[in-house]
């Protein structure tokens, strides 16, 4: 889905993922919001079983690393969380939204917006490792097509960049990450 | 469903959506009510999976933006919410009731009625974006047929208005919205 | 189901609905009881999905209109609710028990019995509208057959009374209602 | 199921129902026990959907009539309830255990044993009505065969006694009940 | 399942049941543990629906008879319970583990170990009756084969001992029980 | 799954299991993290029914043996637990991860890392027994292939080591365990 008019700033809690669909790569917006005084985790956007587990893993990572991420830990107790991935009627699945989910949640709980020019893809683990994903070529081309200038990829996918046309590759800043620390450093604007 | 006798004022918590059915467009009433001292979210009216997620997204949007919407935030903690979409035995689904759901909930929690002359359709996101929907022609014709003078549509559906007969188009006030702020401004009576 | 010996007074929380079955119309008793110190909503009597939603809509209507219905609002917080529709092994479904459910719950929470001579049918909405239902002829004939002298029908079903034999129609008091206020006025004995 | 050695007194919370199985009538023991400090309702014994609803109706009847049944109302809040129907691997269903369930629960909460010589069958409603059931002949014969001297039946089943051989009928005390008050009067020993 | 090295003492909360499998009888270890500060009941070991109900019946029996079993009643409120039946990947079902479950739970809550030389089988009821089970011959032979010297059986299964070879029968101490009191007296070491 | 760059220290809460897949043996990373102020148990990584029960058994073992394992018991009440097994989209099942799960949880709650050079496999019971598993040869070869120098196996699998080539067997330190005490002694670095 492509909003017809990009808002001038990315709101806190929103990140830009990359999806691999039957018709090629696409950009996937991740939205997260807190429900003050609420409880639990709402996941919407026709999310499949594997991606639903990615949302839980992302939340657990941010929750259990709150202190080192600069997040007041009580935020997890005093509010519910809703993660939505538009468009609402399009089924989505797979583990590769992990890094975009962690970025969205970190942005939400820090209340600091992410860079608008950066798309990202990669599976995560609870320890913060970034695992390789599929569809690198299609995802990078989708980021380029939609005018995004930076792409964060799993380090273990470095070899797949050979499949991306050199002109595209050189027109983009590509960040290779093997840990969520690298992802978050690249995803937030320089302080 | 068409009530045989339109009540003279639209009660707080009620909005007018537009549905796209097999037999053409139709008006869809959204009803929301608070359950004082209760908890959780009741959704009735034979609502399908995608529309059920729209209800949750609408509630989360209003909840997380309570302050800027002029809603006392404790209203979300001290009462349950019931959203019903008559007629009770007709299955309904799809994401396009999003804007009507947000309007109904904002009206409910503000305790301020919406305009009676205005129908609306559009998918929503947690960030407040209004995404395009299908069946614009049929929905606009249904609004006209039922005597409604104003229709709120997603800005991204502007091009679909070409399919609506010029006479109909000119007899209606059509509001194009790309953000829920635009929708709510148009949905409530001028202050 | 027809009790072999009608109790001399209708207990608070009991109403008389009308059902449309394969073998014609029938009278449907609705029973509601409070569970002091309990929580939640029990629904029994082999109730299908649509009728189960009717029970929730009826409860929400009475709950959210407690004050104007003369019901102490804390009654909803300090007790559970059980709605049963005998006979226990006969499956039941459909939205038309709505008005009988609202009447039973209002009677229960007010602790005031309903009229014994009155049967009723009609779908409800959270706003209190009474929507049309099917099987008017069969339901009116069933009420007559079982010796009930008054029938409450949705106003939008007025035209269906043409199908009822004139002799039957004239031997009954028929109340047409388009709002639950009309239903409750007719369902309770005059004060 | 038939215990090989009948205990000399029936423990509080135990009643004797009558079941109608493919191979004829049989006696069905109902066991209820309180779980002090617990919550909720456990139902075991491979109980089907209709019978499970009967258990809930029986509990609700006793709960909502606690005062008139001589039961301290706090007993429902300060303990969970377990209803078991041996034998544990035999599937059971149907509404006809209603009166035996109400008797068992009343015995449990009053902490007073029921008569050992009395079997009973009948559907119940939340208002206390006793509705007719099937298999009267087979059930009465089963009670006789197992040496029980008294049988409580729904009044509406009186006509079915014609099918029971006169010698059996006259050797038993048969109590016809149309309300749970009649059932409980007959089920407990004279005070 | 047979542990390769029998621990020198049976830990509190562990009992020895007897199962009837397609390939003959086998010994079934029941393990129960308390989760301090937890809630609810965990059942693992690929336990089927009937056996799962047996676990609940066993817990309810011990819970509701805590006082007479010498168990501080608050133990049921201040801890969760986990019942596991190794081996974890082998499906198990049926009601005959009832007496072994009650023995394990009584041992757990009393914190007193059961005799190591005793296997047991029998269905239970909430009143403490021990009901007959199947596979007596195979189960007794399994106990013998695994070197256990005592077997507790339901009294109603006495007749099935005819099928057990006399030499086996006479080499074992066989306890016939019709009530859980008999089972527990035999299952614990003499005081 | 094999991380492209092994982190220099194994974080607390992470253990190395061994899996038996269709294509041979493989190393399985187990990750556990605490959710401060949360509740309950999250299990992700497309975990099947048997393995899900293993996670519960592992948690219950560590919980009920907290004191002897040197873990402050309040840690189980004041935090939720998330267990994840990457890769997130690969289905996993079976009981053999038990010892790796207990090791991960003990490491997490003690906040002490496990040895990086040690892989382990074995089913567990609530009493702490280590039961035999399948695929010993494939699992040992996988550990060797991935450069791990030590393998913990169930004692009851000792005979299966005959199938492992002698050169491999002698190049590894193989620990045979029949109780979780043996496993934990071998899994943590010498103090
Ligand atoms: Ca993705
Ligand atoms: Ca994916
Ligand atoms: Ca790195
Ligand atoms: Ca729609
Ligand atoms: Ca705008
Ligand atoms: Ca109906
Ligand atoms: Ca009216
Ligand atoms: Ca009577
Ligand atoms: Ca069994
Ligand atoms: Ca005895
Ligand atoms: Ca395994
Ligand atoms: Ca050992």
mmCIF file of N, CA and C in Angstrom, chain A residues 12-15 30-34 81-84 101 104-105 108, chain B residues 126-127:
data_model
loop_
_atom_site.group_PDB
_atom_site.id
_atom_site.type_symbol
_atom_site.label_atom_id
_atom_site.label_comp_id
_atom_site.label_asym_id
_atom_site.label_seq_id
_atom_site.Cartn_x
_atom_site.Cartn_y
_atom_site.Cartn_z
ATOM 1 N N UNK A 12 6.098 8.892 15.636
ATOM 2 C CA UNK A 12 6.698 7.880 16.509
ATOM 3 C C UNK A 12 5.857 6.602 16.472
ATOM 4 N N UNK A 13 6.511 5.450 16.411
ATOM 5 C CA UNK A 13 5.787 4.189 16.387
ATOM 6 C C UNK A 13 5.584 3.630 14.993
ATOM 7 N N UNK A 14 6.058 4.354 13.983
ATOM 8 C CA UNK A 14 5.871 3.892 12.604
ATOM 9 C C UNK A 14 7.226 3.577 11.982
ATOM 10 N N UNK A 15 7.317 2.408 11.309
ATOM 11 C CA UNK A 15 8.547 2.059 10.598
ATOM 12 C C UNK A 15 8.221 1.578 9.193
ATOM 13 N N UNK A 30 4.690 -0.369 9.198
ATOM 14 C CA UNK A 30 4.370 -0.948 10.500
ATOM 15 C C UNK A 30 3.935 0.196 11.398
ATOM 16 N N UNK A 31 2.782 0.046 12.025
ATOM 17 C CA UNK A 31 2.285 1.072 12.938
ATOM 18 C C UNK A 31 2.117 0.482 14.328
ATOM 19 N N UNK A 32 2.611 1.174 15.326
ATOM 20 C CA UNK A 32 2.418 0.725 16.705
ATOM 21 C C UNK A 32 1.923 1.892 17.532
ATOM 22 N N UNK A 33 0.989 1.587 18.425
ATOM 23 C CA UNK A 33 0.473 2.652 19.289
ATOM 24 C C UNK A 33 0.241 2.090 20.679
ATOM 25 N N UNK A 34 0.369 2.965 21.697
ATOM 26 C CA UNK A 34 0.122 2.540 23.069
ATOM 27 C C UNK A 34 -1.305 2.844 23.455
ATOM 28 N N UNK A 81 -0.647 -2.460 23.975
ATOM 29 C CA UNK A 81 0.067 -2.180 22.724
ATOM 30 C C UNK A 81 -0.775 -2.672 21.557
ATOM 31 N N UNK A 82 -0.868 -1.847 20.525
ATOM 32 C CA UNK A 82 -1.539 -2.267 19.293
ATOM 33 C C UNK A 82 -0.554 -2.133 18.134
ATOM 34 N N UNK A 83 -0.344 -3.219 17.420
ATOM 35 C CA UNK A 83 0.485 -3.201 16.213
ATOM 36 C C UNK A 83 -0.417 -3.485 15.019
ATOM 37 N N UNK A 84 -0.401 -2.578 14.066
ATOM 38 C CA UNK A 84 -1.225 -2.728 12.859
ATOM 39 C C UNK A 84 -0.328 -2.620 11.640
ATOM 40 N N UNK A 101 9.643 -4.269 13.050
ATOM 41 C CA UNK A 101 8.806 -4.276 14.250
ATOM 42 C C UNK A 101 9.575 -3.757 15.462
ATOM 43 N N UNK A 104 9.897 -0.023 15.099
ATOM 44 C CA UNK A 104 8.657 0.700 15.376
ATOM 45 C C UNK A 104 8.398 0.768 16.872
ATOM 46 N N UNK A 105 8.592 -0.357 17.563
ATOM 47 C CA UNK A 105 8.300 -0.373 19.004
ATOM 48 C C UNK A 105 9.300 0.484 19.778
ATOM 49 N N UNK A 108 8.241 3.951 19.279
ATOM 50 C CA UNK A 108 7.025 4.232 20.044
ATOM 51 C C UNK A 108 7.336 4.477 21.523
ATOM 52 N N UNK B 126 -3.596 3.161 12.063
ATOM 53 C CA UNK B 126 -3.400 3.647 13.437
ATOM 54 C C UNK B 126 -2.811 5.049 13.475
ATOM 55 N N UNK B 127 -2.145 5.455 12.388
ATOM 56 C CA UNK B 127 -1.553 6.794 12.324
ATOM 57 C C UNK B 127 -2.561 7.834 11.888
#
